[in-house]
C-alpha cells in the first residue's frame, strides 16, 4: 500500500522526479516519464501525465482501516498494525471523494484497452467497487488473494482475516481488446484455467525492506509474486505500468525484472528513496524468460481444408470424438458428413452432441499409430511449417 494522498481539490505546481532528484514544472512533463518515481501529490501527478498513455494500472491505495487504539497480542505485546496518518480519513465521505478522484485521474491516462487492478480489504474494497462502476469502468473479475501466512485475529472476536481482494476492471464496457494471457496462465497452472483465488504468501524474509533499526520499512509491502502474476496476466513486454501508490516500489521492481516500463507516484520521500534504491539493484531477466507466448487467437488461420489438401487427413477417412461415441466422414471439400447432414467440423460437432456450438478442432480426432489424435494437433503441424517458412 503506497502513501500518496491528496485533498481532492489539491494541486501541486511542481513534481520531483526521484530518479534524477530534479524538480520540474509539472506542466512541462508532456512526455511519459518512463521508469521514474514522481514524488508528490497522487492526483496532481496523474493529472499531469499525458492522456491515454499507460497500458496497465496496479493500485494499492490506503485501506482506511479505522483502527481504534493499539492492537495487542495475548501476551500484551504490541502488534505493528497500520496506524499511519496516510491511512486515516475523517469520514467515509472523505474516503469516497478521494477514491473517485484518483480513479477518475487514472481512467484519463489509461489507453482505450488498458485495464486496472486495485487491491483492498473488507474495509474499503466494496466502496472502491462502487466508485469503479459509477465512473464507467467495466469490472472483469474480482480476485481473492489467499494469504498462506495471515496475521491471526488476536482478540478472538472475528474470523482470521486471511485474504484481500483485487478488482480487475477495463476502462469501459467497450474495451474488447484488453490484454489477457489466458493460454500462458493456463500452461503455467498445469493446463488448468487460472482461477480467481490466488494462494500466495505474504511478503517476508529478504524481500521485506527494513529500516535502519531492522524494522519493516513499510507496513503493507506486497509480495513480488502477487504483482508478477498481475503483470504477466495483463501486460506485455515494453508496456507501461502505472502505480499511483508506489510505496517501496514493488511494482517498479517487478516491472523492470519482467521487461516492462513503470511510472510510480509516491508522496513519502523516504519510501520513494527506498524504492529507487531497490529498483536500481534489480536485474532484468533474459527476454526469453518473459516474452509473451503467442495466443491461439494470434496464430495464423488454418482451415480444415488445408489439412485435407496437405494429406494430413484424407478424404473418406473417419473422424470420431475422444470417447468414440460419434463418427463423421471427411469429404474432399473440407466438410464432414454425418448422414444426411453436411457441414463444417464445428457445425457437425455441435449437431451430433445437440449443442448450439462446438470447437471441432478439439472435439474431432483421427486415429494415428493406434491412438486418437485431435485435429488441433495436426493443425499445429501446418502452423509450425508456416512459422519455419517465415
CSV table of C-alpha atoms in Angstrom, one decimal:
chain,number,residue,atom,x,y,z
A,1,UNK,CA,0.0,0.0,0.0
A,2,UNK,CA,1.5,3.3,-1.1
A,3,UNK,CA,1.1,6.6,0.7
A,4,UNK,CA,0.3,9.4,-1.8
A,5,UNK,CA,-2.9,11.1,-0.6
A,6,UNK,CA,-4.4,14.3,-1.6
A,7,UNK,CA,-7.1,16.7,-0.7
A,8,UNK,CA,-9.5,16.2,-3.6
A,9,UNK,CA,-9.2,19.9,-4.7
A,10,UNK,CA,-5.5,20.0,-4.0
A,11,UNK,CA,-2.9,20.7,-6.7
A,12,UNK,CA,0.9,20.6,-6.9
A,13,UNK,CA,2.6,23.1,-9.2
A,14,UNK,CA,5.8,21.1,-9.2
A,15,UNK,CA,6.7,17.4,-9.1
A,16,UNK,CA,10.0,16.0,-8.0
A,17,UNK,CA,11.4,13.1,-10.1
A,18,UNK,CA,13.2,10.8,-7.8
A,19,UNK,CA,15.5,9.2,-10.4
A,20,UNK,CA,17.3,12.4,-11.1
A,21,UNK,CA,16.4,14.5,-8.0
A,22,UNK,CA,15.4,17.4,-10.2
A,23,UNK,CA,12.3,19.4,-9.6
A,24,UNK,CA,10.5,20.3,-12.8
A,25,UNK,CA,7.4,22.3,-13.5
A,26,UNK,CA,4.7,19.6,-13.9
A,27,UNK,CA,3.1,21.4,-16.9
A,28,UNK,CA,6.3,20.8,-18.9
A,29,UNK,CA,6.1,17.0,-18.4
A,30,UNK,CA,4.5,16.4,-21.8
A,31,UNK,CA,6.4,13.2,-22.4
A,32,UNK,CA,5.7,10.0,-20.4
A,33,UNK,CA,8.1,9.8,-17.5
A,34,UNK,CA,9.2,6.2,-18.1
A,35,UNK,CA,10.8,4.3,-15.2
A,36,UNK,CA,10.6,7.2,-12.9
A,37,UNK,CA,9.1,7.9,-9.5
A,38,UNK,CA,7.1,11.1,-9.2
A,39,UNK,CA,7.4,12.3,-5.6
A,40,UNK,CA,4.3,14.3,-4.6
A,41,UNK,CA,0.6,14.5,-4.6
A,42,UNK,CA,-1.0,11.5,-6.2
A,43,UNK,CA,-3.9,13.1,-8.1
A,44,UNK,CA,-1.9,16.2,-9.1
A,45,UNK,CA,0.8,14.0,-10.6
A,46,UNK,CA,-1.7,11.9,-12.5
A,47,UNK,CA,-3.4,14.9,-13.9
A,48,UNK,CA,-0.1,16.0,-15.5
A,49,UNK,CA,0.5,12.7,-17.3
A,50,UNK,CA,-0.4,12.5,-21.0
A,51,UNK,CA,-3.9,11.2,-21.7
A,52,UNK,CA,-4.2,7.6,-22.8
A,53,UNK,CA,-0.5,6.9,-22.1
A,54,UNK,CA,-0.4,3.8,-19.9
A,55,UNK,CA,-1.2,0.1,-20.6
A,56,UNK,CA,-1.9,-1.2,-17.1
A,57,UNK,CA,-2.6,0.3,-13.7
A,58,UNK,CA,-1.8,-1.5,-10.4
A,59,UNK,CA,-3.2,0.4,-7.5
A,60,UNK,CA,-2.7,-0.3,-3.8
A,61,UNK,CA,-4.5,2.6,-2.2
A,62,UNK,CA,-5.0,3.4,1.5
A,63,UNK,CA,-7.5,1.0,3.0
A,64,UNK,CA,-9.0,3.4,5.6
A,65,UNK,CA,-8.7,0.6,8.3
A,66,UNK,CA,-10.3,2.7,11.0
A,67,UNK,CA,-8.3,1.1,13.8
A,68,UNK,CA,-9.4,2.0,17.3
A,69,UNK,CA,-6.4,2.3,19.6
A,70,UNK,CA,-3.4,0.0,19.8
A,71,UNK,CA,-3.7,-3.7,18.9
A,72,UNK,CA,-2.0,-6.2,21.3
A,73,UNK,CA,-1.3,-9.9,21.3
A,74,UNK,CA,-2.5,-12.2,24.1
A,75,UNK,CA,0.9,-11.7,25.8
A,76,UNK,CA,0.3,-7.9,25.7
A,77,UNK,CA,3.0,-7.3,23.1
A,78,UNK,CA,2.1,-4.6,20.6
A,79,UNK,CA,1.1,-5.5,17.1
A,80,UNK,CA,2.8,-3.5,14.4
A,81,UNK,CA,-0.5,-2.5,12.7
A,82,UNK,CA,-1.2,0.1,10.0
A,83,UNK,CA,-1.8,3.3,12.0
A,84,UNK,CA,-0.1,5.8,9.8
A,85,UNK,CA,-1.7,9.1,9.1
A,86,UNK,CA,-1.9,8.4,5.3
A,87,UNK,CA,-4.4,5.6,6.1
A,88,UNK,CA,-6.7,7.9,8.1
A,89,UNK,CA,-9.7,9.7,6.7
A,90,UNK,CA,-12.2,11.9,8.6
A,91,UNK,CA,-15.2,10.1,7.2
A,92,UNK,CA,-16.4,7.6,4.7
A,93,UNK,CA,-17.5,10.5,2.5
A,94,UNK,CA,-13.9,11.9,2.5
A,95,UNK,CA,-12.6,8.5,1.6
A,96,UNK,CA,-15.1,8.1,-1.2
A,97,UNK,CA,-14.3,11.5,-2.6
A,98,UNK,CA,-10.6,10.6,-2.6
A,99,UNK,CA,-11.2,7.3,-4.2
A,100,UNK,CA,-13.3,8.8,-7.0
A,101,UNK,CA,-10.7,11.5,-7.7
A,102,UNK,CA,-7.8,9.1,-8.1
A,103,UNK,CA,-9.8,6.6,-10.1
A,104,UNK,CA,-11.0,9.3,-12.4
A,105,UNK,CA,-7.4,10.5,-12.9
A,106,UNK,CA,-6.3,7.0,-13.7
A,107,UNK,CA,-9.0,6.4,-16.2
A,108,UNK,CA,-7.9,9.5,-18.1
A,109,UNK,CA,-4.3,8.3,-18.6
A,110,UNK,CA,-5.3,4.7,-19.4
A,111,UNK,CA,-5.2,3.7,-23.1
A,112,UNK,CA,-8.6,2.6,-24.6
A,113,UNK,CA,-7.8,-1.1,-24.0
A,114,UNK,CA,-5.9,-0.7,-20.7
A,115,UNK,CA,-7.0,-2.4,-17.5
A,116,UNK,CA,-6.7,-1.6,-13.9
A,117,UNK,CA,-6.1,-3.8,-10.8
A,118,UNK,CA,-7.0,-2.3,-7.4
A,119,UNK,CA,-6.4,-4.2,-4.2
A,120,UNK,CA,-8.1,-3.8,-0.8
A,121,UNK,CA,-9.6,-5.4,2.2
A,122,UNK,CA,-13.2,-5.6,3.5
A,123,UNK,CA,-12.7,-2.1,4.9
A,124,UNK,CA,-12.6,-0.4,1.5
A,125,UNK,CA,-12.9,-2.7,-1.5
A,126,UNK,CA,-16.7,-2.6,-1.7
A,127,UNK,CA,-16.6,1.2,-1.7
A,128,UNK,CA,-13.9,1.1,-4.4
A,129,UNK,CA,-16.0,-1.3,-6.5
A,130,UNK,CA,-19.0,1.1,-6.4
A,131,UNK,CA,-16.8,4.0,-7.4
A,132,UNK,CA,-15.4,2.0,-10.3
A,133,UNK,CA,-18.8,1.3,-11.7
A,134,UNK,CA,-20.1,4.8,-11.1
A,135,UNK,CA,-17.1,6.1,-13.2
A,136,UNK,CA,-17.9,3.7,-16.1
A,137,UNK,CA,-15.1,1.2,-15.5
A,138,UNK,CA,-16.2,-2.3,-16.5
A,139,UNK,CA,-15.4,-5.0,-13.9
A,140,UNK,CA,-13.9,-8.1,-15.4
A,141,UNK,CA,-13.1,-10.2,-12.2
A,142,UNK,CA,-12.7,-10.0,-8.5
A,143,UNK,CA,-9.7,-12.0,-7.3
A,144,UNK,CA,-9.2,-13.3,-3.8
A,145,UNK,CA,-5.6,-13.3,-2.7
A,146,UNK,CA,-5.5,-16.1,-0.1
A,147,UNK,CA,-2.5,-15.4,2.3
A,148,UNK,CA,-0.5,-18.5,3.1
A,149,UNK,CA,0.6,-17.0,6.4
A,150,UNK,CA,-2.1,-14.4,7.6
A,151,UNK,CA,-1.9,-12.5,10.8
A,152,UNK,CA,-4.1,-14.2,13.5
A,153,UNK,CA,-7.1,-12.5,14.9
A,154,UNK,CA,-5.6,-11.8,18.4
A,155,UNK,CA,-8.8,-10.7,20.1
A,156,UNK,CA,-10.7,-13.8,19.1
A,157,UNK,CA,-13.8,-11.9,18.2
A,158,UNK,CA,-13.8,-12.4,14.4
A,159,UNK,CA,-12.6,-14.9,11.8
A,160,UNK,CA,-8.9,-14.7,10.9
A,161,UNK,CA,-8.7,-12.2,8.0
A,162,UNK,CA,-6.9,-14.4,5.6
A,163,UNK,CA,-7.4,-12.7,2.3
A,164,UNK,CA,-7.5,-9.5,0.4
A,165,UNK,CA,-9.5,-8.7,-2.8
A,166,UNK,CA,-8.3,-7.4,-6.1
A,167,UNK,CA,-10.8,-6.0,-8.6
A,168,UNK,CA,-9.7,-6.2,-12.3
A,169,UNK,CA,-11.5,-3.7,-14.5
A,170,UNK,CA,-11.4,-2.4,-18.0
A,171,UNK,CA,-11.5,1.3,-18.9
A,172,UNK,CA,-15.1,0.8,-20.2
A,173,UNK,CA,-17.6,-1.7,-21.4
A,174,UNK,CA,-16.3,-1.2,-25.0
A,175,UNK,CA,-12.8,-2.3,-24.2
A,176,UNK,CA,-12.8,-5.6,-26.1
A,177,UNK,CA,-9.1,-5.9,-27.0
A,178,UNK,CA,-7.6,-5.7,-23.5
A,179,UNK,CA,-4.5,-7.9,-22.7
A,180,UNK,CA,-5.1,-11.2,-21.0
A,181,UNK,CA,-2.6,-14.1,-21.4
A,182,UNK,CA,-5.1,-16.9,-20.9
A,183,UNK,CA,-3.1,-19.6,-22.6
A,184,UNK,CA,0.2,-18.8,-20.8
A,185,UNK,CA,-1.5,-18.7,-17.4
A,186,UNK,CA,-3.2,-22.0,-18.1
A,187,UNK,CA,0.0,-23.6,-19.2
A,188,UNK,CA,1.8,-22.5,-16.0
A,189,UNK,CA,-1.1,-23.8,-13.9
A,190,UNK,CA,-0.7,-27.5,-15.0
A,191,UNK,CA,-3.0,-26.9,-18.0
A,192,UNK,CA,-5.9,-25.8,-15.8
A,193,UNK,CA,-7.6,-22.4,-16.2
A,194,UNK,CA,-6.2,-19.9,-13.8
A,195,UNK,CA,-8.7,-19.4,-11.1
A,196,UNK,CA,-9.7,-16.2,-9.3
A,197,UNK,CA,-8.4,-17.3,-6.0
A,198,UNK,CA,-4.6,-17.0,-5.7
A,199,UNK,CA,-2.7,-18.7,-2.8
A,200,UNK,CA,0.4,-16.6,-2.3
A,201,UNK,CA,2.4,-16.0,0.9
A,202,UNK,CA,2.8,-12.5,2.5
A,203,UNK,CA,6.0,-10.5,1.9
A,204,UNK,CA,8.6,-11.8,4.3
A,205,UNK,CA,12.3,-12.6,4.6
A,206,UNK,CA,14.8,-10.9,2.4
A,207,UNK,CA,12.1,-9.4,0.2
A,208,UNK,CA,10.8,-7.3,3.1
A,209,UNK,CA,12.5,-3.9,3.2
A,210,UNK,CA,13.8,-2.9,6.6
A,211,UNK,CA,14.7,0.4,8.1
A,212,UNK,CA,17.9,1.3,10.0
A,213,UNK,CA,16.6,-0.3,13.2
A,214,UNK,CA,15.8,-3.6,11.4
A,215,UNK,CA,12.0,-3.0,11.4
A,216,UNK,CA,9.9,-3.3,8.3
A,217,UNK,CA,10.1,-0.1,6.4
A,218,UNK,CA,6.6,-0.2,5.0
A,219,UNK,CA,3.7,-1.8,6.9
A,220,UNK,CA,1.9,-3.2,3.9
A,221,UNK,CA,4.6,-4.1,1.3
A,222,UNK,CA,3.0,-6.5,-1.2
A,223,UNK,CA,4.8,-9.7,-2.3
A,224,UNK,CA,6.5,-9.6,-5.7
A,225,UNK,CA,4.8,-12.9,-6.6
A,226,UNK,CA,1.4,-11.2,-6.4
A,227,UNK,CA,2.4,-8.3,-8.6
A,228,UNK,CA,4.2,-10.5,-11.0
A,229,UNK,CA,1.1,-12.6,-11.6
A,230,UNK,CA,-0.8,-9.4,-12.4
A,231,UNK,CA,1.8,-8.1,-14.8
A,232,UNK,CA,2.2,-11.5,-16.6
A,233,UNK,CA,-1.6,-11.8,-16.9
A,234,UNK,CA,-2.5,-8.4,-18.2
A,235,UNK,CA,0.6,-6.7,-19.8
A,236,UNK,CA,3.2,-7.3,-22.5
A,237,UNK,CA,6.9,-6.7,-22.5
A,238,UNK,CA,7.5,-3.0,-23.2
A,239,UNK,CA,4.1,-1.9,-21.8
A,240,UNK,CA,3.9,1.0,-19.4
A,241,UNK,CA,2.6,0.1,-15.9
A,242,UNK,CA,1.3,2.9,-13.6
A,243,UNK,CA,1.3,2.5,-9.8
A,244,UNK,CA,-0.3,5.6,-8.3
A,245,UNK,CA,0.5,4.4,-4.7
A,246,UNK,CA,4.1,3.3,-5.3
A,247,UNK,CA,5.2,2.8,-1.7
A,248,UNK,CA,8.6,0.9,-1.6
A,249,UNK,CA,8.4,0.1,-5.3
A,250,UNK,CA,7.3,-3.5,-5.6
A,251,UNK,CA,5.5,-2.7,-8.9
A,252,UNK,CA,8.6,-1.0,-10.3
A,253,UNK,CA,10.9,-3.8,-9.2
A,254,UNK,CA,8.7,-6.5,-10.8
A,255,UNK,CA,8.2,-4.4,-14.0
A,256,UNK,CA,11.9,-3.9,-14.5
A,257,UNK,CA,12.6,-7.6,-14.0
A,258,UNK,CA,9.9,-8.6,-16.5
A,259,UNK,CA,10.8,-6.1,-19.2
A,260,UNK,CA,8.0,-3.6,-18.6
A,261,UNK,CA,8.2,0.1,-18.0
A,262,UNK,CA,6.8,1.7,-14.9
A,263,UNK,CA,5.6,5.1,-13.6
A,264,UNK,CA,5.4,5.4,-9.9
A,265,UNK,CA,3.8,8.1,-7.8
A,266,UNK,CA,4.7,8.3,-4.1
A,267,UNK,CA,4.1,11.1,-1.6
A,268,UNK,CA,6.5,10.0,1.1
A,269,UNK,CA,10.1,10.8,0.1
A,270,UNK,CA,11.5,8.1,2.4
A,271,UNK,CA,9.5,5.4,0.7
A,272,UNK,CA,10.4,6.9,-2.7
A,273,UNK,CA,14.1,6.8,-1.9
A,274,UNK,CA,13.9,3.2,-0.7
A,275,UNK,CA,12.0,2.3,-3.9
A,276,UNK,CA,14.7,4.0,-6.1
A,277,UNK,CA,17.5,2.0,-4.4
A,278,UNK,CA,15.5,-1.2,-4.6
A,279,UNK,CA,14.8,-0.9,-8.3
A,280,UNK,CA,18.3,0.2,-9.2
A,281,UNK,CA,19.5,-3.2,-7.7
A,282,UNK,CA,17.1,-5.2,-9.9
A,283,UNK,CA,18.4,-7.0,-13.0
A,284,UNK,CA,16.1,-7.6,-15.9
A,285,UNK,CA,15.6,-11.3,-16.8
A,286,UNK,CA,16.7,-12.7,-20.1
A,287,UNK,CA,14.0,-11.6,-22.6
A,288,UNK,CA,13.3,-15.3,-23.3
A,289,UNK,CA,12.1,-15.7,-19.7
A,290,UNK,CA,9.3,-13.2,-20.1
A,291,UNK,CA,8.5,-12.9,-23.8
A,292,UNK,CA,4.7,-13.1,-24.3
A,293,UNK,CA,3.7,-16.5,-25.6
A,294,UNK,CA,1.6,-16.4,-28.8
A,295,UNK,CA,-2.0,-16.9,-28.1
A,296,UNK,CA,-4.1,-19.2,-30.3
A,297,UNK,CA,-6.1,-16.2,-31.5
A,298,UNK,CA,-3.0,-14.6,-32.8
A,299,UNK,CA,-1.8,-17.6,-34.7
A,300,UNK,CA,-2.4,-17.8,-38.5
A,301,UNK,CA,-5.8,-19.1,-39.5
A,302,UNK,CA,-5.7,-22.6,-40.9
A,303,UNK,CA,-8.9,-24.1,-42.3
A,304,UNK,CA,-9.7,-27.7,-42.1
A,305,UNK,CA,-9.5,-28.0,-45.9
A,306,UNK,CA,-5.8,-27.2,-45.6
A,307,UNK,CA,-5.3,-30.4,-43.6
A,308,UNK,CA,-7.1,-32.4,-46.3
A,309,UNK,CA,-5.0,-30.8,-49.1
A,310,UNK,CA,-1.8,-31.4,-47.2
A,311,UNK,CA,-2.7,-35.1,-46.8
A,312,UNK,CA,-2.7,-34.9,-43.0
A,313,UNK,CA,-6.3,-36.1,-43.1
A,314,UNK,CA,-7.6,-38.0,-46.1
A,315,UNK,CA,-10.9,-37.6,-47.9
A,316,UNK,CA,-13.1,-40.6,-47.0
A,317,UNK,CA,-11.4,-41.0,-43.6
A,318,UNK,CA,-13.5,-41.3,-40.4
A,319,UNK,CA,-13.1,-38.9,-37.6
A,320,UNK,CA,-14.5,-39.5,-34.1
A,321,UNK,CA,-14.8,-37.9,-30.7
A,322,UNK,CA,-12.4,-38.8,-27.9
A,323,UNK,CA,-14.8,-41.5,-26.5
A,324,UNK,CA,-15.7,-42.9,-29.9
A,325,UNK,CA,-19.4,-42.1,-29.4
A,326,UNK,CA,-19.8,-40.2,-32.7
A,327,UNK,CA,-18.4,-40.6,-36.2
A,328,UNK,CA,-18.2,-38.5,-39.3
A,329,UNK,CA,-16.7,-38.9,-42.8
A,330,UNK,CA,-14.2,-36.4,-44.2
A,331,UNK,CA,-15.2,-35.0,-47.6
A,332,UNK,CA,-12.8,-33.8,-50.2
A,333,UNK,CA,-14.0,-30.2,-49.9
A,334,UNK,CA,-13.1,-30.0,-46.2
A,335,UNK,CA,-16.6,-30.6,-44.8
A,336,UNK,CA,-17.8,-33.5,-42.7
A,337,UNK,CA,-20.7,-35.9,-43.5
A,338,UNK,CA,-23.0,-37.1,-40.7
A,339,UNK,CA,-25.8,-38.5,-42.9
A,340,UNK,CA,-27.8,-36.8,-44.1
A,341,UNK,CA,-26.2,-33.6,-42.9
A,342,UNK,CA,-23.0,-32.0,-44.3
A,343,UNK,CA,-21.2,-29.1,-42.7
A,344,UNK,CA,-18.0,-27.7,-41.1
A,345,UNK,CA,-16.1,-29.6,-38.3
A,346,UNK,CA,-17.7,-27.2,-35.9
A,347,UNK,CA,-21.3,-27.5,-37.0
A,348,UNK,CA,-21.1,-31.2,-37.2
A,349,UNK,CA,-19.6,-31.5,-33.8
A,350,UNK,CA,-22.4,-29.4,-32.4
A,351,UNK,CA,-25.0,-31.3,-34.3
A,352,UNK,CA,-24.1,-34.8,-33.0
A,353,UNK,CA,-24.0,-33.5,-29.4
A,354,UNK,CA,-27.1,-31.5,-29.7
A,355,UNK,CA,-25.2,-28.4,-28.6
A,356,UNK,CA,-25.5,-24.8,-30.1
A,357,UNK,CA,-21.8,-24.7,-30.8
A,358,UNK,CA,-18.6,-26.8,-30.7
A,359,UNK,CA,-14.9,-26.4,-31.2
A,360,UNK,CA,-14.4,-29.0,-33.9
A,361,UNK,CA,-10.6,-28.8,-33.7
A,362,UNK,CA,-10.6,-30.3,-30.2
A,363,UNK,CA,-13.7,-32.4,-30.5
A,364,UNK,CA,-12.9,-34.5,-33.6
A,365,UNK,CA,-10.0,-36.9,-33.6
A,366,UNK,CA,-8.3,-39.2,-36.1
A,367,UNK,CA,-6.5,-42.5,-35.3
A,368,UNK,CA,-2.8,-42.5,-35.8
A,369,UNK,CA,-0.5,-45.3,-34.7
A,370,UNK,CA,-3.1,-46.9,-32.6
A,371,UNK,CA,-4.1,-43.7,-30.7
A,372,UNK,CA,-6.6,-40.9,-31.2
A,373,UNK,CA,-5.1,-37.5,-32.2
A,374,UNK,CA,-7.2,-34.3,-32.1
A,375,UNK,CA,-7.4,-32.4,-35.3
A,376,UNK,CA,-5.9,-29.4,-33.5
A,377,UNK,CA,-2.6,-31.3,-33.2
A,378,UNK,CA,-2.5,-31.7,-37.0
A,379,UNK,CA,-3.3,-28.1,-37.5
A,380,UNK,CA,-0.3,-27.3,-35.2
A,381,UNK,CA,1.9,-29.1,-37.7
A,382,UNK,CA,0.8,-26.8,-40.5
A,383,UNK,CA,1.3,-23.7,-38.3
A,384,UNK,CA,4.8,-24.9,-37.4
A,385,UNK,CA,5.6,-25.3,-41.0
A,386,UNK,CA,4.3,-21.8,-41.8
A,387,UNK,CA,6.4,-20.3,-39.0
A,388,UNK,CA,9.5,-22.1,-40.2
A,389,UNK,CA,8.9,-20.8,-43.7
A,390,UNK,CA,8.5,-17.3,-42.5
